mmCIF file of C-alpha atoms in Angstrom:
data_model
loop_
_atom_site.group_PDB
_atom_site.id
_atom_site.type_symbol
_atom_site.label_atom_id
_atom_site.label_comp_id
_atom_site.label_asym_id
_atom_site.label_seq_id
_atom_site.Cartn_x
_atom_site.Cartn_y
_atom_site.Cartn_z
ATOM 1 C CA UNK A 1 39.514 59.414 111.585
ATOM 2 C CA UNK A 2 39.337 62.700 109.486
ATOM 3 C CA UNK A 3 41.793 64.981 108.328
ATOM 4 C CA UNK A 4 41.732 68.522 107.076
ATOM 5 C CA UNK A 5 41.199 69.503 103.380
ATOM 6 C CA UNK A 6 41.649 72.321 101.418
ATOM 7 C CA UNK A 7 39.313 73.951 98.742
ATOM 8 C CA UNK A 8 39.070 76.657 96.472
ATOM 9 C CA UNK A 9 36.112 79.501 96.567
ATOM 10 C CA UNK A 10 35.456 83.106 95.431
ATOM 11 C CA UNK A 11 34.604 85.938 97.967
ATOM 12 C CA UNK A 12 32.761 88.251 95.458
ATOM 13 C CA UNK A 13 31.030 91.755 95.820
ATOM 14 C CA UNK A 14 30.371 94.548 93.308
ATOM 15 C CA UNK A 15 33.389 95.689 93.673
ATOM 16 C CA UNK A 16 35.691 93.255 93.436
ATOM 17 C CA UNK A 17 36.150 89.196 93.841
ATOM 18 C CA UNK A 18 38.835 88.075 96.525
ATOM 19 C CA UNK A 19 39.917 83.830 96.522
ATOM 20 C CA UNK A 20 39.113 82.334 99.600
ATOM 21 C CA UNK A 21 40.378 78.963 100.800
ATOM 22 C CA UNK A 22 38.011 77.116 102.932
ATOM 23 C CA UNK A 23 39.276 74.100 104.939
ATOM 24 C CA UNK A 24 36.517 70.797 105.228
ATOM 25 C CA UNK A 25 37.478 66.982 106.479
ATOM 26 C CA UNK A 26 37.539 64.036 105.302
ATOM 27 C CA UNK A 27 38.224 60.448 105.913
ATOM 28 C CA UNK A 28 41.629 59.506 106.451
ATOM 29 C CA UNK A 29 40.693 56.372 103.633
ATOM 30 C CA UNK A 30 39.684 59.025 100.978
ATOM 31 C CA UNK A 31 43.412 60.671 101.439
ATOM 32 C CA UNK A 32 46.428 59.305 99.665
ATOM 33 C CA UNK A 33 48.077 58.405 103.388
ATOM 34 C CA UNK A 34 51.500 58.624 102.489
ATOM 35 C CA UNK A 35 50.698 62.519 102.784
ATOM 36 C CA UNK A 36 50.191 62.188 106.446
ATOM 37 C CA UNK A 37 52.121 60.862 109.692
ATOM 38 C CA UNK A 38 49.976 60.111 112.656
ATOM 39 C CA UNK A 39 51.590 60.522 116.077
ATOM 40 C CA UNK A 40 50.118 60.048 119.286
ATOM 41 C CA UNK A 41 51.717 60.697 123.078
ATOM 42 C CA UNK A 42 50.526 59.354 126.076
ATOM 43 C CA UNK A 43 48.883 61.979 128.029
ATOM 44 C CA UNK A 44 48.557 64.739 125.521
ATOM 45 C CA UNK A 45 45.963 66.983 127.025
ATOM 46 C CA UNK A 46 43.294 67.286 123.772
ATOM 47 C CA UNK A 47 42.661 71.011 124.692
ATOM 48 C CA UNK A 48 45.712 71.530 123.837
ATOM 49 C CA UNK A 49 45.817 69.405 121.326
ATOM 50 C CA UNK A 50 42.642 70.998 119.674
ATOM 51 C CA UNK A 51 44.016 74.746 120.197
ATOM 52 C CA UNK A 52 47.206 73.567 117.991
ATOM 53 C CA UNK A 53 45.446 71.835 115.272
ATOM 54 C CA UNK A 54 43.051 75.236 114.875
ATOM 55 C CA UNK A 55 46.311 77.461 114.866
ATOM 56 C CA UNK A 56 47.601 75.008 112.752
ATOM 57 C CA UNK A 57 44.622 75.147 110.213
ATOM 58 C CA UNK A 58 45.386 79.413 110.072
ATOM 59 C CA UNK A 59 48.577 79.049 109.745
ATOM 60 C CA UNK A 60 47.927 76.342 106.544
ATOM 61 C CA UNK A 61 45.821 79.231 105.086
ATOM 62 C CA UNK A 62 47.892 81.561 105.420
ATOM 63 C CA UNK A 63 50.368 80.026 103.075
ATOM 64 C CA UNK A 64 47.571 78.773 100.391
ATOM 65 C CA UNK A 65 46.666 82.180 99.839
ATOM 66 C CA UNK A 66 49.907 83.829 99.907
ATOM 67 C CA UNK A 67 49.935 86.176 103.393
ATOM 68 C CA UNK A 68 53.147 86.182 105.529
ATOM 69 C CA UNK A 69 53.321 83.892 108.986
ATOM 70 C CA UNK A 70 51.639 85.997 111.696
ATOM 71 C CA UNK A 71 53.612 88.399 113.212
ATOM 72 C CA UNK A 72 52.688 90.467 116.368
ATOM 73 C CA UNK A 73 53.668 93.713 114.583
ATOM 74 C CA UNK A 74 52.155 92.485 110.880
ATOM 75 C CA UNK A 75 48.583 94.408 111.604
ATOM 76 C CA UNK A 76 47.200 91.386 110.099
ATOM 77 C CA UNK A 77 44.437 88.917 111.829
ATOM 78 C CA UNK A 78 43.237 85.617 110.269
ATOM 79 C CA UNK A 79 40.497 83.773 112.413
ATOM 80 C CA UNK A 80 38.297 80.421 111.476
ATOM 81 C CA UNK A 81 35.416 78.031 112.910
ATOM 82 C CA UNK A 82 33.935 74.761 111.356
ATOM 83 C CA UNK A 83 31.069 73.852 111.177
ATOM 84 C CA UNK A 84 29.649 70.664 109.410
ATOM 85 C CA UNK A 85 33.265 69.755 108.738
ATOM 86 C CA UNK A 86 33.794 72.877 106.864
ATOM 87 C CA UNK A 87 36.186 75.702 107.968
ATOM 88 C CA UNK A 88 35.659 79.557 107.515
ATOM 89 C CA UNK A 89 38.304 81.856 107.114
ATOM 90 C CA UNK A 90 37.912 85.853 107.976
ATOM 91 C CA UNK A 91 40.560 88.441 107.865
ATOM 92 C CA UNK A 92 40.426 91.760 108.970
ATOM 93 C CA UNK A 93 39.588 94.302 106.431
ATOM 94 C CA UNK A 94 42.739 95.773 106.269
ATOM 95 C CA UNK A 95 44.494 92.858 105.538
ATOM 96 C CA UNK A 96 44.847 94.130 101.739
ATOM 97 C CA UNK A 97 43.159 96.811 99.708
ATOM 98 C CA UNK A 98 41.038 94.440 97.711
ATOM 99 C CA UNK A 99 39.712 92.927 101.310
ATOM 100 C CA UNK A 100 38.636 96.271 102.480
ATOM 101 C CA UNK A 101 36.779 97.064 98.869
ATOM 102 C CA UNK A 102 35.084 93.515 99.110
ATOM 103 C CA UNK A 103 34.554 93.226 102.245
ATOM 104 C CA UNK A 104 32.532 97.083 102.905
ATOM 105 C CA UNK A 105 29.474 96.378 101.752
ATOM 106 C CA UNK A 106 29.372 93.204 103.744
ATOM 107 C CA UNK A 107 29.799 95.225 106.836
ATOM 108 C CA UNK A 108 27.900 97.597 106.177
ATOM 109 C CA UNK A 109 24.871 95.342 105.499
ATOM 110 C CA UNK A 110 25.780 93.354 109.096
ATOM 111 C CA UNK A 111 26.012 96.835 110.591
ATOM 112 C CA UNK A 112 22.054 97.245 109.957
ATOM 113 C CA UNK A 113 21.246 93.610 110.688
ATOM 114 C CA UNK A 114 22.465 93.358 114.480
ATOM 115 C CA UNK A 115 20.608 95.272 117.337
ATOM 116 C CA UNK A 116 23.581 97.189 119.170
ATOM 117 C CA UNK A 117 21.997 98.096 122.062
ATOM 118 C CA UNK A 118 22.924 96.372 124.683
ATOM 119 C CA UNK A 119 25.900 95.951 124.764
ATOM 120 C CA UNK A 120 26.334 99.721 123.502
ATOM 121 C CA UNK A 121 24.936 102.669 124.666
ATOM 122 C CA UNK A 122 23.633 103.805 121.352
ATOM 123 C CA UNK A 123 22.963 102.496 118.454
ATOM 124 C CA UNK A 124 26.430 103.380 115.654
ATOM 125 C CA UNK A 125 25.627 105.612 113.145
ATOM 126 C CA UNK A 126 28.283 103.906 110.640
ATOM 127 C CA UNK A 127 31.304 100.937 110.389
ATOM 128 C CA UNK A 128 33.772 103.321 112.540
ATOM 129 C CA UNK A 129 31.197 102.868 115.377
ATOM 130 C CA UNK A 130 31.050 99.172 114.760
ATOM 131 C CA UNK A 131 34.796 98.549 114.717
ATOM 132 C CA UNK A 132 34.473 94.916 115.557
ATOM 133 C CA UNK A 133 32.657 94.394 112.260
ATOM 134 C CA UNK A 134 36.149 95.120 110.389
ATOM 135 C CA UNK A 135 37.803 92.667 112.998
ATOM 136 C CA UNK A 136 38.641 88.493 111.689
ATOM 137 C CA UNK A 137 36.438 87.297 114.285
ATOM 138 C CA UNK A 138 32.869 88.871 113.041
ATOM 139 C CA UNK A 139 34.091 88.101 109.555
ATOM 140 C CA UNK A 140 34.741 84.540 109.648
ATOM 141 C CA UNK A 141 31.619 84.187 111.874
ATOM 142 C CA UNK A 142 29.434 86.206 109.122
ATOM 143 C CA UNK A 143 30.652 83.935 106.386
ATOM 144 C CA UNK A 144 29.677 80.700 107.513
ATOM 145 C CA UNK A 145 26.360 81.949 108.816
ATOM 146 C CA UNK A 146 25.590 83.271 104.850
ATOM 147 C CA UNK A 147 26.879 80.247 103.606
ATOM 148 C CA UNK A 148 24.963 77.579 106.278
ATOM 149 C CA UNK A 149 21.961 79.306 106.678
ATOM 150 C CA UNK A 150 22.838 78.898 110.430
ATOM 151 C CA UNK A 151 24.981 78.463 113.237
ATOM 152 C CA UNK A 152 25.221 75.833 115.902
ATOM 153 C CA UNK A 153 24.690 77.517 119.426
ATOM 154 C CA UNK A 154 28.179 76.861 121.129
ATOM 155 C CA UNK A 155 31.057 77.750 118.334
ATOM 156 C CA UNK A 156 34.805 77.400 118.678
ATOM 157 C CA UNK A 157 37.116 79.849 117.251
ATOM 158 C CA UNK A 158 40.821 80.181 116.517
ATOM 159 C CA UNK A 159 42.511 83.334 116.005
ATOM 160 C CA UNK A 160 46.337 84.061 115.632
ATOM 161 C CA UNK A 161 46.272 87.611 117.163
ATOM 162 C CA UNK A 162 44.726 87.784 120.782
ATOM 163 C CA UNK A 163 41.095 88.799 120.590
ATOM 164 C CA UNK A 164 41.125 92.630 121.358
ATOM 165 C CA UNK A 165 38.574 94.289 123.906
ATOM 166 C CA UNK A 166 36.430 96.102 121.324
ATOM 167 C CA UNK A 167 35.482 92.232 119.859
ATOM 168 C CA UNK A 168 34.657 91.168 123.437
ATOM 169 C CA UNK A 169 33.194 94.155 123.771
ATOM 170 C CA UNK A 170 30.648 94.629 120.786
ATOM 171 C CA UNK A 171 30.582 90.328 119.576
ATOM 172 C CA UNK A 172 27.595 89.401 122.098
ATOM 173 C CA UNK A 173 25.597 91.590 120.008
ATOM 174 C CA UNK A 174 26.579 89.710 116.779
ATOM 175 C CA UNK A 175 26.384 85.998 118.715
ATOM 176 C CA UNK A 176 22.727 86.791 119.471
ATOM 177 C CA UNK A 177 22.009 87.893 115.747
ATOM 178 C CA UNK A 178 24.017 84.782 114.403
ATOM 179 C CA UNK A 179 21.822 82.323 117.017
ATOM 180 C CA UNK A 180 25.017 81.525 118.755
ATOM 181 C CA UNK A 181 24.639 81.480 122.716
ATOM 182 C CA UNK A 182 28.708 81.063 123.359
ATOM 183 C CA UNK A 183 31.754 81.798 121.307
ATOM 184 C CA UNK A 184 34.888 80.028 122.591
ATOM 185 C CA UNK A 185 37.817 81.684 121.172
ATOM 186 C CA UNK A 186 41.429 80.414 121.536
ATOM 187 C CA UNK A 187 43.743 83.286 120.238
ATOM 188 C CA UNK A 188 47.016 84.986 120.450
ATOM 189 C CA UNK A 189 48.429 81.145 120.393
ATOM 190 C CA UNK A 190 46.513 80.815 124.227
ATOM 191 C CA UNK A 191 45.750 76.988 124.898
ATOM 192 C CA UNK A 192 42.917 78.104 127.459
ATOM 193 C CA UNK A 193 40.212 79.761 125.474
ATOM 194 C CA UNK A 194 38.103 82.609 126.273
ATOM 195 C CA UNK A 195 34.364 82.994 126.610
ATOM 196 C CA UNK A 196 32.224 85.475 124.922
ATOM 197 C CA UNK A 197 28.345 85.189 126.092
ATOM 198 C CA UNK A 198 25.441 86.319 123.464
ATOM 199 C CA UNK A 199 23.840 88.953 124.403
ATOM 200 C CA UNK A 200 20.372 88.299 126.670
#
């Protein structure tokens, strides 16, 4: 059995440098296991299950790096995925000045990298044509694809606010830069997830 673990790491640009806490796994017999209570109910759907444990995981980030519990009327969005047993964390750009500063040039540099059309008519011209770029779910997705090289073709997200119609709108075109075929997201605290397709 593995259990989730915290670690430290720098978000840096040439602007500023932001810490990040990443969440990986371990086995249970590396953890001290009086830190931990097990509990299992019969029947427990694991969909379920899973969707808690990833809001969970937010929520446990959240409080490492100092940022209020979600709140519907916060304007802030925290979203992660794992992969290889490591979790990435993105926020939305406005989730503090220093975010938006580090975070620019990052979008800025996706904003070139992804072919827009389809799903959009045109091509954007700049970031406030791109909006989903500035959005947790393309930033989280962006960071694990820098630091893996690579992403597997079906990915699971969590995200604490519901996933708004300009990310289902404009991700396919990211998915189908990132090599991902189908993004399942569980957010707004939803158990039953939704599916966002890669662009053809």
């Amino acid at each position: 059995m593995k259990v989730p673990v915290l670690y430290r790491e720098q978000l840096s640009t040439g602007y500023s440098s932001l810490p990040i806490v990443g969440m990986g796994t371990k086995p249970l017999g590396e953890i001290r296991p009086q830190m931990f209570s097990v509990k299992s109910k019969e029947g427990r759907e694991m969909g379920n299950r899973k969707s808690i444990n990833g809001y969970e995981g937010i929520g446990k980030f959240r409080e490492k790096v100092g940022l209020k519990p979600y709140s519907i009327d916060s304007g802030d969005t925290v979203a992660s995925i794992t992969v290889n047993n490591k979790t990435y964390f993105g926020v939305n750009s406005t989730i503090t000045k220093e975010s938006q500063k580090a975070s620019k040039a990052l979008r800025q540099r996706w904003l070139r990298e992804i072919e827009w059309v389809p799903p959009k008519r045109t091509a954007p011209k700049h970031l406030g044509h791109a909006q989903s770029l500035a959005h947790a779910e393309a930033h989280s997705l962006i960071r694990a694809f820098e630091r893996q090289g690579s992403l597997p073709k079906t990915v699971t997200m969590y995200v604490d606010r519901k996933t708004c119609n300009i990310c289902r709108g404009e991700l396919p075109a990211l998915l189908k830069r990132l090599g991902i075929d189908e993004l399942e997201v569980f957010s707004g605290g939803t158990t039953k997830p939704i599916i966002i397709k890669a662009t053809k």
